[in-house]
Short mmCIF file of N, CA and C in Angstrom, two decimals:
data_model
loop_
_atom_site.label_atom_id
_atom_site.label_comp_id
_atom_site.label_asym_id
_atom_site.label_seq_id
_atom_site.Cartn_x
_atom_site.Cartn_y
_atom_site.Cartn_z
N UNK J 35 -67.70 -118.39 65.30
CA UNK J 35 -68.53 -118.02 64.17
C UNK J 35 -69.99 -118.35 64.47
N UNK J 36 -70.22 -119.48 65.12
CA UNK J 36 -71.60 -119.82 65.46
C UNK J 36 -72.18 -118.82 66.46
N UNK J 37 -71.34 -118.35 67.40
CA UNK J 37 -71.81 -117.36 68.38
C UNK J 37 -72.16 -116.06 67.68
N UNK J 38 -71.30 -115.65 66.74
CA UNK J 38 -71.58 -114.43 66.00
C UNK J 38 -72.87 -114.57 65.19
N UNK J 39 -73.08 -115.75 64.63
CA UNK J 39 -74.31 -116.01 63.87
C UNK J 39 -75.53 -115.93 64.79
N UNK J 40 -75.41 -116.55 65.97
CA UNK J 40 -76.53 -116.52 66.93
C UNK J 40 -76.83 -115.11 67.41
N UNK J 41 -75.77 -114.34 67.71
CA UNK J 41 -75.98 -112.96 68.15
C UNK J 41 -76.66 -112.13 67.07
N UNK J 42 -76.26 -112.33 65.82
CA UNK J 42 -76.88 -111.60 64.72
C UNK J 42 -78.34 -111.96 64.56
N UNK J 43 -78.67 -113.24 64.74
CA UNK J 43 -80.07 -113.67 64.61
C UNK J 43 -80.91 -113.07 65.74
N UNK J 44 -80.36 -113.05 66.96
CA UNK J 44 -81.09 -112.48 68.10
C UNK J 44 -81.33 -110.99 67.87
N UNK J 45 -80.32 -110.27 67.39
CA UNK J 45 -80.48 -108.83 67.12
C UNK J 45 -81.52 -108.59 66.04
N UNK J 46 -81.56 -109.45 65.02
CA UNK J 46 -82.54 -109.28 63.95
C UNK J 46 -83.96 -109.50 64.47
N UNK J 47 -84.14 -110.49 65.33
CA UNK J 47 -85.47 -110.76 65.89
C UNK J 47 -85.91 -109.60 66.78
N UNK J 48 -84.98 -109.01 67.54
CA UNK J 48 -85.31 -107.86 68.39
C UNK J 48 -85.79 -106.67 67.56
N UNK J 49 -85.27 -106.56 66.33
CA UNK J 49 -85.67 -105.44 65.46
C UNK J 49 -86.85 -105.83 64.57
N UNK J 50 -87.54 -106.92 64.92
CA UNK J 50 -88.71 -107.41 64.18
C UNK J 50 -88.38 -107.73 62.72
N UNK J 51 -87.20 -108.32 62.51
CA UNK J 51 -86.78 -108.77 61.18
C UNK J 51 -86.68 -110.29 61.20
N UNK J 52 -86.74 -110.92 60.03
CA UNK J 52 -86.50 -112.37 60.01
C UNK J 52 -85.10 -112.68 60.53
N UNK J 53 -84.96 -113.79 61.22
CA UNK J 53 -83.70 -114.14 61.88
C UNK J 53 -82.53 -114.23 60.89
N UNK J 54 -82.79 -114.75 59.68
CA UNK J 54 -81.69 -114.93 58.72
C UNK J 54 -81.09 -113.60 58.27
N UNK J 55 -81.82 -112.50 58.42
CA UNK J 55 -81.30 -111.20 58.00
C UNK J 55 -80.23 -110.67 58.94
N UNK J 56 -80.11 -111.26 60.11
CA UNK J 56 -79.10 -110.81 61.06
C UNK J 56 -77.74 -111.45 60.83
N UNK J 57 -77.67 -112.37 59.87
CA UNK J 57 -76.41 -113.08 59.60
C UNK J 57 -75.79 -112.51 58.32
N UNK J 58 -74.55 -112.05 58.43
CA UNK J 58 -73.86 -111.52 57.25
C UNK J 58 -73.60 -112.64 56.24
N UNK J 59 -73.60 -112.28 54.98
CA UNK J 59 -73.36 -113.24 53.90
C UNK J 59 -71.95 -113.83 54.01
N UNK J 60 -70.96 -112.98 54.34
CA UNK J 60 -69.58 -113.45 54.48
C UNK J 60 -69.46 -114.47 55.60
N UNK J 61 -70.20 -114.24 56.70
CA UNK J 61 -70.16 -115.17 57.82
C UNK J 61 -70.76 -116.51 57.43
N UNK J 62 -71.82 -116.49 56.65
CA UNK J 62 -72.42 -117.74 56.18
C UNK J 62 -71.42 -118.52 55.33
N UNK J 63 -70.71 -117.83 54.44
CA UNK J 63 -69.69 -118.49 53.62
C UNK J 63 -68.55 -119.03 54.47
N UNK J 64 -68.12 -118.27 55.48
CA UNK J 64 -67.05 -118.73 56.35
C UNK J 64 -67.46 -119.98 57.12
N UNK J 65 -68.69 -120.03 57.58
CA UNK J 65 -69.17 -121.21 58.31
C UNK J 65 -69.21 -122.42 57.38
N UNK J 66 -69.68 -122.23 56.14
CA UNK J 66 -69.71 -123.33 55.17
C UNK J 66 -68.29 -123.83 54.86
N UNK J 67 -67.35 -122.90 54.70
CA UNK J 67 -65.95 -123.29 54.44
C UNK J 67 -65.37 -124.06 55.62
N UNK J 68 -65.67 -123.60 56.84
CA UNK J 68 -65.16 -124.29 58.03
C UNK J 68 -65.75 -125.69 58.14
N UNK J 69 -67.04 -125.83 57.84
CA UNK J 69 -67.67 -127.16 57.90
C UNK J 69 -67.10 -128.08 56.83
N UNK J 70 -66.82 -127.54 55.64
CA UNK J 70 -66.20 -128.34 54.58
C UNK J 70 -64.80 -128.79 54.98
N UNK J 71 -64.05 -127.89 55.62
CA UNK J 71 -62.71 -128.23 56.09
C UNK J 71 -62.78 -129.33 57.14
N UNK J 72 -63.68 -129.22 58.09
CA UNK J 72 -63.84 -130.27 59.11
C UNK J 72 -64.24 -131.59 58.48
N UNK J 73 -65.11 -131.54 57.48
CA UNK J 73 -65.52 -132.76 56.78
C UNK J 73 -64.32 -133.42 56.10
N UNK J 74 -63.48 -132.61 55.44
CA UNK J 74 -62.28 -133.16 54.80
C UNK J 74 -61.32 -133.77 55.82
N UNK J 75 -61.17 -133.11 56.96
CA UNK J 75 -60.25 -133.61 57.98
C UNK J 75 -60.75 -134.92 58.59
N UNK J 76 -62.04 -135.01 58.85
CA UNK J 76 -62.57 -136.19 59.53
C UNK J 76 -62.86 -137.35 58.58
N UNK J 77 -63.46 -137.07 57.44
CA UNK J 77 -63.95 -138.14 56.57
C UNK J 77 -62.99 -138.55 55.47
N UNK J 78 -62.09 -137.68 55.05
CA UNK J 78 -61.21 -137.99 53.93
C UNK J 78 -59.74 -138.09 54.33
N UNK J 79 -59.47 -138.22 55.61
CA UNK J 79 -58.12 -138.44 56.13
C UNK J 79 -57.14 -137.36 55.65
N UNK J 80 -57.59 -136.12 55.63
CA UNK J 80 -56.73 -135.01 55.23
C UNK J 80 -56.03 -134.45 56.46
N UNK J 81 -54.89 -133.84 56.24
CA UNK J 81 -54.14 -133.17 57.30
C UNK J 81 -53.95 -131.71 56.86
N UNK J 82 -53.69 -130.84 57.82
CA UNK J 82 -53.46 -129.43 57.53
C UNK J 82 -51.96 -129.16 57.57
N UNK J 83 -51.45 -128.49 56.55
CA UNK J 83 -50.05 -128.11 56.47
C UNK J 83 -49.95 -126.60 56.31
N UNK J 84 -48.97 -126.02 56.97
CA UNK J 84 -48.67 -124.60 56.76
C UNK J 84 -47.48 -124.55 55.82
N UNK J 85 -47.66 -123.93 54.66
CA UNK J 85 -46.69 -123.98 53.58
C UNK J 85 -46.17 -122.58 53.27
N UNK J 86 -44.88 -122.50 53.04
CA UNK J 86 -44.25 -121.26 52.60
C UNK J 86 -43.33 -121.63 51.44
N UNK J 87 -43.63 -121.15 50.25
CA UNK J 87 -42.84 -121.48 49.07
C UNK J 87 -41.99 -120.27 48.71
N UNK J 88 -40.68 -120.48 48.69
CA UNK J 88 -39.74 -119.41 48.40
C UNK J 88 -38.92 -119.78 47.17
N UNK J 89 -38.60 -118.78 46.36
CA UNK J 89 -37.75 -118.97 45.19
C UNK J 89 -36.51 -118.10 45.38
N UNK J 90 -35.35 -118.72 45.30
CA UNK J 90 -34.09 -117.99 45.49
C UNK J 90 -33.45 -117.77 44.14
N UNK J 91 -32.99 -116.56 43.89
CA UNK J 91 -32.25 -116.26 42.68
C UNK J 91 -31.15 -115.27 43.02
N UNK J 92 -30.22 -115.12 42.12
CA UNK J 92 -29.11 -114.20 42.35
C UNK J 92 -28.65 -113.66 41.00
N UNK J 93 -27.84 -112.63 41.04
CA UNK J 93 -27.28 -112.05 39.84
C UNK J 93 -25.93 -111.43 40.14
N UNK J 94 -25.11 -111.29 39.11
CA UNK J 94 -23.78 -110.69 39.30
C UNK J 94 -23.86 -109.20 39.58
N UNK J 95 -24.94 -108.58 39.06
CA UNK J 95 -25.16 -107.16 39.32
C UNK J 95 -26.66 -106.93 39.42
N UNK J 96 -27.05 -105.69 39.73
CA UNK J 96 -28.47 -105.39 39.93
C UNK J 96 -29.29 -105.60 38.66
N UNK J 97 -28.72 -105.27 37.51
CA UNK J 97 -29.46 -105.44 36.25
C UNK J 97 -29.76 -106.91 35.98
N UNK J 98 -28.76 -107.76 36.17
CA UNK J 98 -28.97 -109.20 35.96
C UNK J 98 -29.97 -109.75 36.98
N UNK J 99 -29.88 -109.30 38.22
CA UNK J 99 -30.81 -109.75 39.25
C UNK J 99 -32.24 -109.32 38.92
N UNK J 100 -32.42 -108.06 38.50
CA UNK J 100 -33.75 -107.58 38.14
C UNK J 100 -34.32 -108.37 36.96
N UNK J 101 -33.46 -108.70 35.99
CA UNK J 101 -33.91 -109.48 34.84
C UNK J 101 -34.37 -110.87 35.26
N UNK J 102 -33.62 -111.51 36.14
CA UNK J 102 -33.99 -112.84 36.61
C UNK J 102 -35.28 -112.81 37.43
N UNK J 103 -35.42 -111.80 38.28
CA UNK J 103 -36.64 -111.67 39.07
C UNK J 103 -37.84 -111.48 38.14
N UNK J 104 -37.67 -110.67 37.09
CA UNK J 104 -38.76 -110.45 36.14
C UNK J 104 -39.11 -111.74 35.40
N UNK J 105 -38.11 -112.54 35.02
CA UNK J 105 -38.36 -113.83 34.36
C UNK J 105 -39.15 -114.76 35.28
N UNK J 106 -38.76 -114.80 36.55
CA UNK J 106 -39.47 -115.65 37.51
C UNK J 106 -40.90 -115.17 37.68
N UNK J 107 -41.09 -113.86 37.82
CA UNK J 107 -42.44 -113.30 37.96
C UNK J 107 -43.31 -113.65 36.76
N UNK J 108 -42.77 -113.52 35.55
CA UNK J 108 -43.52 -113.84 34.35
C UNK J 108 -43.89 -115.31 34.30
N UNK J 109 -42.95 -116.18 34.64
CA UNK J 109 -43.21 -117.62 34.61
C UNK J 109 -44.28 -118.00 35.62
N UNK J 110 -44.20 -117.45 36.81
CA UNK J 110 -45.17 -117.77 37.85
C UNK J 110 -46.55 -117.24 37.47
N UNK J 111 -46.61 -116.03 36.90
CA UNK J 111 -47.90 -115.46 36.52
C UNK J 111 -48.54 -116.21 35.36
N UNK J 112 -47.74 -116.85 34.51
CA UNK J 112 -48.30 -117.67 33.43
C UNK J 112 -49.05 -118.87 33.99
N UNK J 113 -48.70 -119.30 35.18
CA UNK J 113 -49.38 -120.42 35.82
C UNK J 113 -50.51 -119.94 36.73
N UNK J 114 -50.94 -118.71 36.54
CA UNK J 114 -51.99 -118.05 37.32
C UNK J 114 -51.73 -118.12 38.82
N UNK J 115 -50.49 -117.91 39.18
CA UNK J 115 -50.10 -117.85 40.60
C UNK J 115 -49.68 -116.42 40.93
N UNK J 116 -49.72 -116.12 42.19
CA UNK J 116 -49.31 -114.80 42.65
C UNK J 116 -47.91 -114.91 43.24
N UNK J 117 -47.08 -113.96 42.92
CA UNK J 117 -45.69 -113.98 43.36
C UNK J 117 -45.25 -112.55 43.62
N UNK J 118 -44.51 -112.35 44.69
CA UNK J 118 -43.99 -111.01 44.94
C UNK J 118 -42.63 -111.13 45.61
N UNK J 119 -41.68 -110.28 45.19
CA UNK J 119 -40.37 -110.26 45.85
C UNK J 119 -40.50 -109.79 47.30
N UNK J 120 -39.50 -110.13 48.10
CA UNK J 120 -39.48 -109.72 49.50
C UNK J 120 -38.36 -108.68 49.63
N UNK J 121 -38.67 -107.39 49.46
CA UNK J 121 -37.60 -106.39 49.36
C UNK J 121 -36.87 -106.07 50.65
N UNK J 122 -37.52 -106.14 51.80
CA UNK J 122 -36.87 -105.69 53.03
C UNK J 122 -36.59 -106.82 54.01
N UNK J 123 -36.74 -108.05 53.57
CA UNK J 123 -36.51 -109.19 54.46
C UNK J 123 -35.56 -110.20 53.82
N UNK J 124 -34.54 -109.70 53.12
CA UNK J 124 -33.63 -110.59 52.41
C UNK J 124 -32.90 -111.54 53.35
N UNK J 125 -32.49 -111.07 54.50
CA UNK J 125 -31.73 -111.91 55.44
C UNK J 125 -32.60 -113.06 55.93
N UNK J 126 -33.82 -112.76 56.35
CA UNK J 126 -34.73 -113.81 56.81
C UNK J 126 -35.10 -114.75 55.67
N UNK J 127 -35.28 -114.19 54.46
CA UNK J 127 -35.61 -115.03 53.31
C UNK J 127 -34.46 -115.95 52.96
N UNK J 128 -33.24 -115.43 52.99
CA UNK J 128 -32.07 -116.27 52.69
C UNK J 128 -31.93 -117.39 53.71
N UNK J 129 -32.12 -117.08 54.98
CA UNK J 129 -32.05 -118.11 56.01
C UNK J 129 -33.16 -119.15 55.84
N UNK J 130 -34.32 -118.73 55.37
CA UNK J 130 -35.43 -119.66 55.16
C UNK J 130 -35.18 -120.58 53.97
N UNK J 131 -34.46 -120.08 52.96
CA UNK J 131 -34.18 -120.89 51.78
C UNK J 131 -33.13 -121.96 52.07
N UNK J 132 -32.23 -121.68 53.00
CA UNK J 132 -31.18 -122.65 53.32
C UNK J 132 -31.79 -123.94 53.85
N UNK J 133 -31.17 -125.09 53.55
CA UNK J 133 -31.75 -126.38 53.97
C UNK J 133 -31.51 -126.67 55.46
N UNK J 134 -31.98 -125.77 56.31
CA UNK J 134 -31.81 -125.93 57.75
C UNK J 134 -33.08 -126.43 58.42
N UNK J 135 -34.20 -126.40 57.70
CA UNK J 135 -35.46 -126.88 58.27
C UNK J 135 -36.16 -125.86 59.15
N UNK J 136 -35.77 -124.59 59.06
CA UNK J 136 -36.41 -123.55 59.87
C UNK J 136 -36.85 -122.42 58.95
N UNK J 137 -38.07 -121.95 59.18
CA UNK J 137 -38.62 -120.85 58.40
C UNK J 137 -38.50 -119.57 59.22
N UNK J 138 -37.82 -118.59 58.68
CA UNK J 138 -37.58 -117.34 59.39
C UNK J 138 -38.58 -116.26 59.02
N UNK J 139 -39.33 -116.46 57.96
CA UNK J 139 -40.31 -115.48 57.51
C UNK J 139 -41.68 -115.76 58.13
N UNK J 140 -42.47 -114.72 58.28
CA UNK J 140 -43.82 -114.89 58.82
C UNK J 140 -44.83 -115.05 57.70
N UNK J 141 -44.42 -115.67 56.61
CA UNK J 141 -45.30 -115.92 55.48
C UNK J 141 -45.68 -117.39 55.47
N UNK J 142 -46.96 -117.68 55.33
CA UNK J 142 -47.37 -119.07 55.21
C UNK J 142 -48.79 -119.12 54.68
N UNK J 143 -49.11 -120.27 54.14
CA UNK J 143 -50.45 -120.52 53.64
C UNK J 143 -50.89 -121.87 54.15
N UNK J 144 -52.11 -121.99 54.57
CA UNK J 144 -52.63 -123.25 55.10
C UNK J 144 -53.22 -124.06 53.95
N UNK J 145 -52.72 -125.28 53.78
CA UNK J 145 -53.19 -126.17 52.72
C UNK J 145 -53.50 -127.55 53.29
N UNK J 146 -54.40 -128.25 52.62
CA UNK J 146 -54.69 -129.64 52.97
C UNK J 146 -53.70 -130.56 52.28
N UNK J 147 -53.72 -131.83 52.66
CA UNK J 147 -52.80 -132.81 52.11
C UNK J 147 -52.85 -132.85 50.59
N UNK J 148 -54.04 -132.86 50.03
CA UNK J 148 -54.20 -132.95 48.57
C UNK J 148 -53.54 -131.77 47.88
N UNK J 149 -53.72 -130.57 48.43
CA UNK J 149 -53.15 -129.38 47.83
C UNK J 149 -51.64 -129.31 48.02
N UNK J 150 -51.15 -129.82 49.14
CA UNK J 150 -49.72 -129.79 49.41
C UNK J 150 -48.98 -130.80 48.55
N UNK J 151 -49.63 -131.91 48.21
CA UNK J 151 -48.98 -132.99 47.46
C UNK J 151 -48.51 -132.54 46.08
N UNK J 152 -49.11 -131.51 45.50
CA UNK J 152 -48.69 -131.09 44.16
C UNK J 152 -47.30 -130.46 44.17
N UNK J 153 -46.81 -130.06 45.35
CA UNK J 153 -45.49 -129.45 45.43
C UNK J 153 -44.37 -130.47 45.64
N UNK J 154 -44.72 -131.72 45.85
CA UNK J 154 -43.70 -132.76 46.04
C UNK J 154 -43.18 -133.16 44.68
N UNK J 155 -41.89 -133.04 44.44
CA UNK J 155 -41.37 -133.39 43.11
C UNK J 155 -41.38 -134.90 42.90
N UNK J 156 -41.83 -135.30 41.74
CA UNK J 156 -41.86 -136.71 41.41
C UNK J 156 -40.78 -137.04 40.38
N UNK J 157 -39.71 -136.30 40.40
CA UNK J 157 -38.60 -136.58 39.49
C UNK J 157 -37.68 -137.59 40.13
N UNK J 158 -36.97 -138.32 39.31
CA UNK J 158 -36.03 -139.30 39.82
C UNK J 158 -34.62 -138.84 39.50
N UNK J 159 -33.70 -139.21 40.35
CA UNK J 159 -32.29 -138.90 40.14
C UNK J 159 -31.72 -139.95 39.20
N UNK J 160 -31.16 -139.53 38.10
CA UNK J 160 -30.56 -140.45 37.14
C UNK J 160 -29.05 -140.38 37.23
N UNK J 161 -28.41 -141.51 37.02
CA UNK J 161 -26.95 -141.57 37.01
C UNK J 161 -26.54 -142.28 35.73
N UNK J 162 -26.13 -141.50 34.75
CA UNK J 162 -25.70 -142.05 33.46
C UNK J 162 -24.48 -141.26 33.03
N UNK J 163 -23.31 -141.85 33.22
CA UNK J 163 -22.06 -141.19 32.84
C UNK J 163 -21.55 -141.82 31.55
N UNK J 164 -21.22 -141.01 30.54
CA UNK J 164 -20.68 -141.56 29.30
C UNK J 164 -19.40 -142.35 29.57
N UNK J 165 -19.29 -143.49 28.95
CA UNK J 165 -18.12 -144.34 29.13
C UNK J 165 -18.14 -145.14 30.41
N UNK J 166 -19.26 -145.12 31.11
CA UNK J 166 -19.37 -145.86 32.37
C UNK J 166 -19.76 -147.31 32.15
N UNK J 167 -19.72 -148.06 33.23
CA UNK J 167 -20.10 -149.46 33.21
C UNK J 167 -21.51 -149.63 33.78
N UNK J 168 -22.17 -150.67 33.34
CA UNK J 168 -23.51 -150.98 33.82
C UNK J 168 -23.45 -151.38 35.29
N UNK J 169 -24.22 -150.69 36.13
CA UNK J 169 -24.25 -150.99 37.57
C UNK J 169 -25.60 -151.51 38.02
N UNK J 170 -26.61 -151.40 37.19
CA UNK J 170 -27.95 -151.85 37.55
C UNK J 170 -28.99 -150.97 36.88
N UNK J 171 -30.21 -151.04 37.42
CA UNK J 171 -31.29 -150.21 36.89
C UNK J 171 -31.89 -149.38 38.02
N UNK J 172 -32.36 -148.20 37.66
CA UNK J 172 -33.01 -147.31 38.61
C UNK J 172 -34.37 -147.92 38.96
N UNK J 173 -34.64 -148.10 40.25
CA UNK J 173 -35.88 -148.76 40.68
C UNK J 173 -37.12 -147.97 40.28
N UNK J 174 -37.04 -146.65 40.24
CA UNK J 174 -38.22 -145.84 39.90
C UNK J 174 -38.42 -145.69 38.41
N UNK J 175 -37.35 -145.29 37.70
CA UNK J 175 -37.50 -144.98 36.28
C UNK J 175 -37.23 -146.16 35.37
N UNK J 176 -36.64 -147.22 35.90
CA UNK J 176 -36.28 -148.42 35.14
C UNK J 176 -35.22 -148.12 34.08
N UNK J 177 -34.50 -147.00 34.21
CA UNK J 177 -33.41 -146.67 33.29
C UNK J 177 -32.11 -147.30 33.78
N UNK J 178 -31.17 -147.49 32.86
CA UNK J 178 -29.88 -148.06 33.21
C UNK J 178 -29.07 -147.10 34.07
N UNK J 179 -28.31 -147.65 34.99
CA UNK J 179 -27.36 -146.87 35.78
C UNK J 179 -25.98 -147.18 35.22
N UNK J 180 -25.37 -146.19 34.58
CA UNK J 180 -24.04 -146.35 33.99
C UNK J 180 -23.10 -145.41 34.74
N UNK J 181 -22.06 -145.99 35.37
CA UNK J 181 -21.16 -145.21 36.21
C UNK J 181 -19.73 -145.47 35.81
N UNK J 182 -18.96 -144.41 35.70
CA UNK J 182 -17.52 -144.51 35.52
C UNK J 182 -16.91 -144.26 36.89
N UNK J 183 -16.55 -145.33 37.58
CA UNK J 183 -16.06 -145.22 38.96
C UNK J 183 -14.75 -144.43 39.04
N UNK J 184 -14.02 -144.34 37.94
CA UNK J 184 -12.77 -143.57 37.95
C UNK J 184 -13.03 -142.09 38.21
N UNK J 185 -14.22 -141.61 37.89
CA UNK J 185 -14.55 -140.20 38.06
C UNK J 185 -15.09 -139.89 39.46
N UNK J 186 -15.37 -140.91 40.25
CA UNK J 186 -15.94 -140.70 41.58
C UNK J 186 -14.86 -140.40 42.60
N UNK J 187 -15.16 -139.59 43.62
CA UNK J 187 -14.17 -139.31 44.66
C UNK J 187 -13.83 -140.55 45.49
N UNK J 188 -14.80 -141.45 45.66
CA UNK J 188 -14.57 -142.71 46.39
C UNK J 188 -15.11 -143.83 45.51
N UNK J 189 -14.25 -144.43 44.68
CA UNK J 189 -14.75 -145.40 43.69
C UNK J 189 -15.07 -146.78 44.25
N UNK J 190 -14.83 -147.02 45.52
CA UNK J 190 -15.11 -148.34 46.08
C UNK J 190 -16.62 -148.57 46.14
N UNK J 191 -17.01 -149.82 46.15
CA UNK J 191 -18.42 -150.16 46.22
C UNK J 191 -18.64 -151.43 47.01
N UNK J 192 -19.88 -151.67 47.39
CA UNK J 192 -20.23 -152.88 48.12
C UNK J 192 -21.42 -153.52 47.43
N UNK J 193 -21.46 -154.84 47.46
CA UNK J 193 -22.59 -155.57 46.91
C UNK J 193 -23.24 -156.29 48.08
N UNK J 194 -24.47 -155.93 48.37
CA UNK J 194 -25.19 -156.51 49.50
C UNK J 194 -26.38 -157.30 49.00
N UNK J 195 -26.71 -158.35 49.70
CA UNK J 195 -27.88 -159.15 49.36
C UNK J 195 -27.90 -160.44 50.14
N UNK J 196 -29.01 -161.13 50.05
CA UNK J 196 -29.16 -162.40 50.76
C UNK J 196 -28.47 -163.52 49.98
N UNK J 197 -28.29 -164.63 50.64
CA UNK J 197 -27.65 -165.79 50.03
C UNK J 197 -28.45 -166.23 48.81
N UNK J 198 -27.71 -166.48 47.72
CA UNK J 198 -28.35 -166.97 46.50
C UNK J 198 -28.95 -165.90 45.62
N UNK J 199 -28.70 -164.64 45.90
CA UNK J 199 -29.28 -163.56 45.11
C UNK J 199 -28.35 -163.06 44.01
N UNK J 200 -27.20 -163.70 43.81
CA UNK J 200 -26.32 -163.37 42.69
C UNK J 200 -25.28 -162.32 42.96
N UNK J 201 -24.84 -162.21 44.21
CA UNK J 201 -23.80 -161.22 44.53
C UNK J 201 -22.50 -161.56 43.81
N UNK J 202 -22.09 -162.81 43.86
CA UNK J 202 -20.84 -163.23 43.22
C UNK J 202 -20.92 -163.01 41.72
N UNK J 203 -22.05 -163.34 41.12
CA UNK J 203 -22.23 -163.15 39.68
C UNK J 203 -22.13 -161.67 39.33
N UNK J 204 -22.73 -160.81 40.15
CA UNK J 204 -22.69 -159.37 39.88
C UNK J 204 -21.26 -158.84 39.95
N UNK J 205 -20.49 -159.32 40.94
CA UNK J 205 -19.10 -158.88 41.07
C UNK J 205 -18.27 -159.38 39.90
N UNK J 206 -18.49 -160.63 39.49
CA UNK J 206 -17.75 -161.19 38.34
C UNK J 206 -18.09 -160.41 37.07
N UNK J 207 -19.36 -160.08 36.90
CA UNK J 207 -19.79 -159.30 35.73
C UNK J 207 -19.12 -157.93 35.75
N UNK J 208 -19.05 -157.31 36.93
CA UNK J 208 -18.41 -156.01 37.07
C UNK J 208 -16.91 -156.11 36.75
N UNK J 209 -16.26 -157.13 37.26
CA UNK J 209 -14.83 -157.31 37.01
C UNK J 209 -14.57 -157.55 35.53
N UNK J 210 -15.41 -158.35 34.88
CA UNK J 210 -15.25 -158.61 33.45
C UNK J 210 -15.41 -157.32 32.65
N UNK J 211 -16.40 -156.52 33.02
CA UNK J 211 -16.60 -155.24 32.34
C UNK J 211 -15.41 -154.32 32.49
N UNK J 212 -14.82 -154.28 33.69
CA UNK J 212 -13.64 -153.44 33.93
C UNK J 212 -12.46 -153.94 33.13
N UNK J 213 -12.27 -155.26 33.11
CA UNK J 213 -11.12 -155.82 32.37
C UNK J 213 -11.26 -155.59 30.87
N UNK J 214 -12.47 -155.66 30.34
CA UNK J 214 -12.67 -155.43 28.91
C UNK J 214 -12.59 -153.93 28.57
N UNK J 215 -13.10 -153.10 29.43
CA UNK J 215 -13.13 -151.67 29.16
C UNK J 215 -11.77 -151.01 29.38
N UNK J 216 -11.10 -151.38 30.46
CA UNK J 216 -9.80 -150.81 30.80
C UNK J 216 -8.78 -151.93 31.03
N UNK J 217 -8.24 -152.53 29.98
CA UNK J 217 -7.31 -153.65 30.17
C UNK J 217 -6.02 -153.25 30.88
N UNK J 218 -5.66 -151.97 30.83
CA UNK J 218 -4.43 -151.53 31.49
C UNK J 218 -4.58 -151.49 33.01
N UNK J 219 -5.80 -151.46 33.52
CA UNK J 219 -6.01 -151.42 34.97
C UNK J 219 -5.97 -152.83 35.51
#
């Protein structure tokens, strides 16, 4: 870009014009954007990410699929985002949506760390089963963890911790809860 700017300035001077007239306005904006990007990378500890956001939907028939696609388009457009279906690359799109860690589509957008961070979900996984026993608290949300181990495919559990951290007390509390809740077991 700097070479193109220099060539334009030289050509303008050859035609007896002021040097700045040889530089296109778009090129000036591109140079400013590139300098701002370099400043963010060097001074604000930003990184560059190539991002591809895909939304997968399905329907039992074409009418249901079209309705769902239209709902997604409307929702995305309400957030002032641009969205378009991928009509002729369904196979590559499906492979990209699968949790394999490989992107098969040639679609991507370059974003900085700050812009990419908004796509990271900050939701917590909650485990609250009706009729379950108290197992502890969720470290992130501070909500109770209530589990009915009878409903789990592998109901066994382990209590880990350092000496003096109350492992025996926790197991006794768990056993008392089981005996009170299910005396027949």
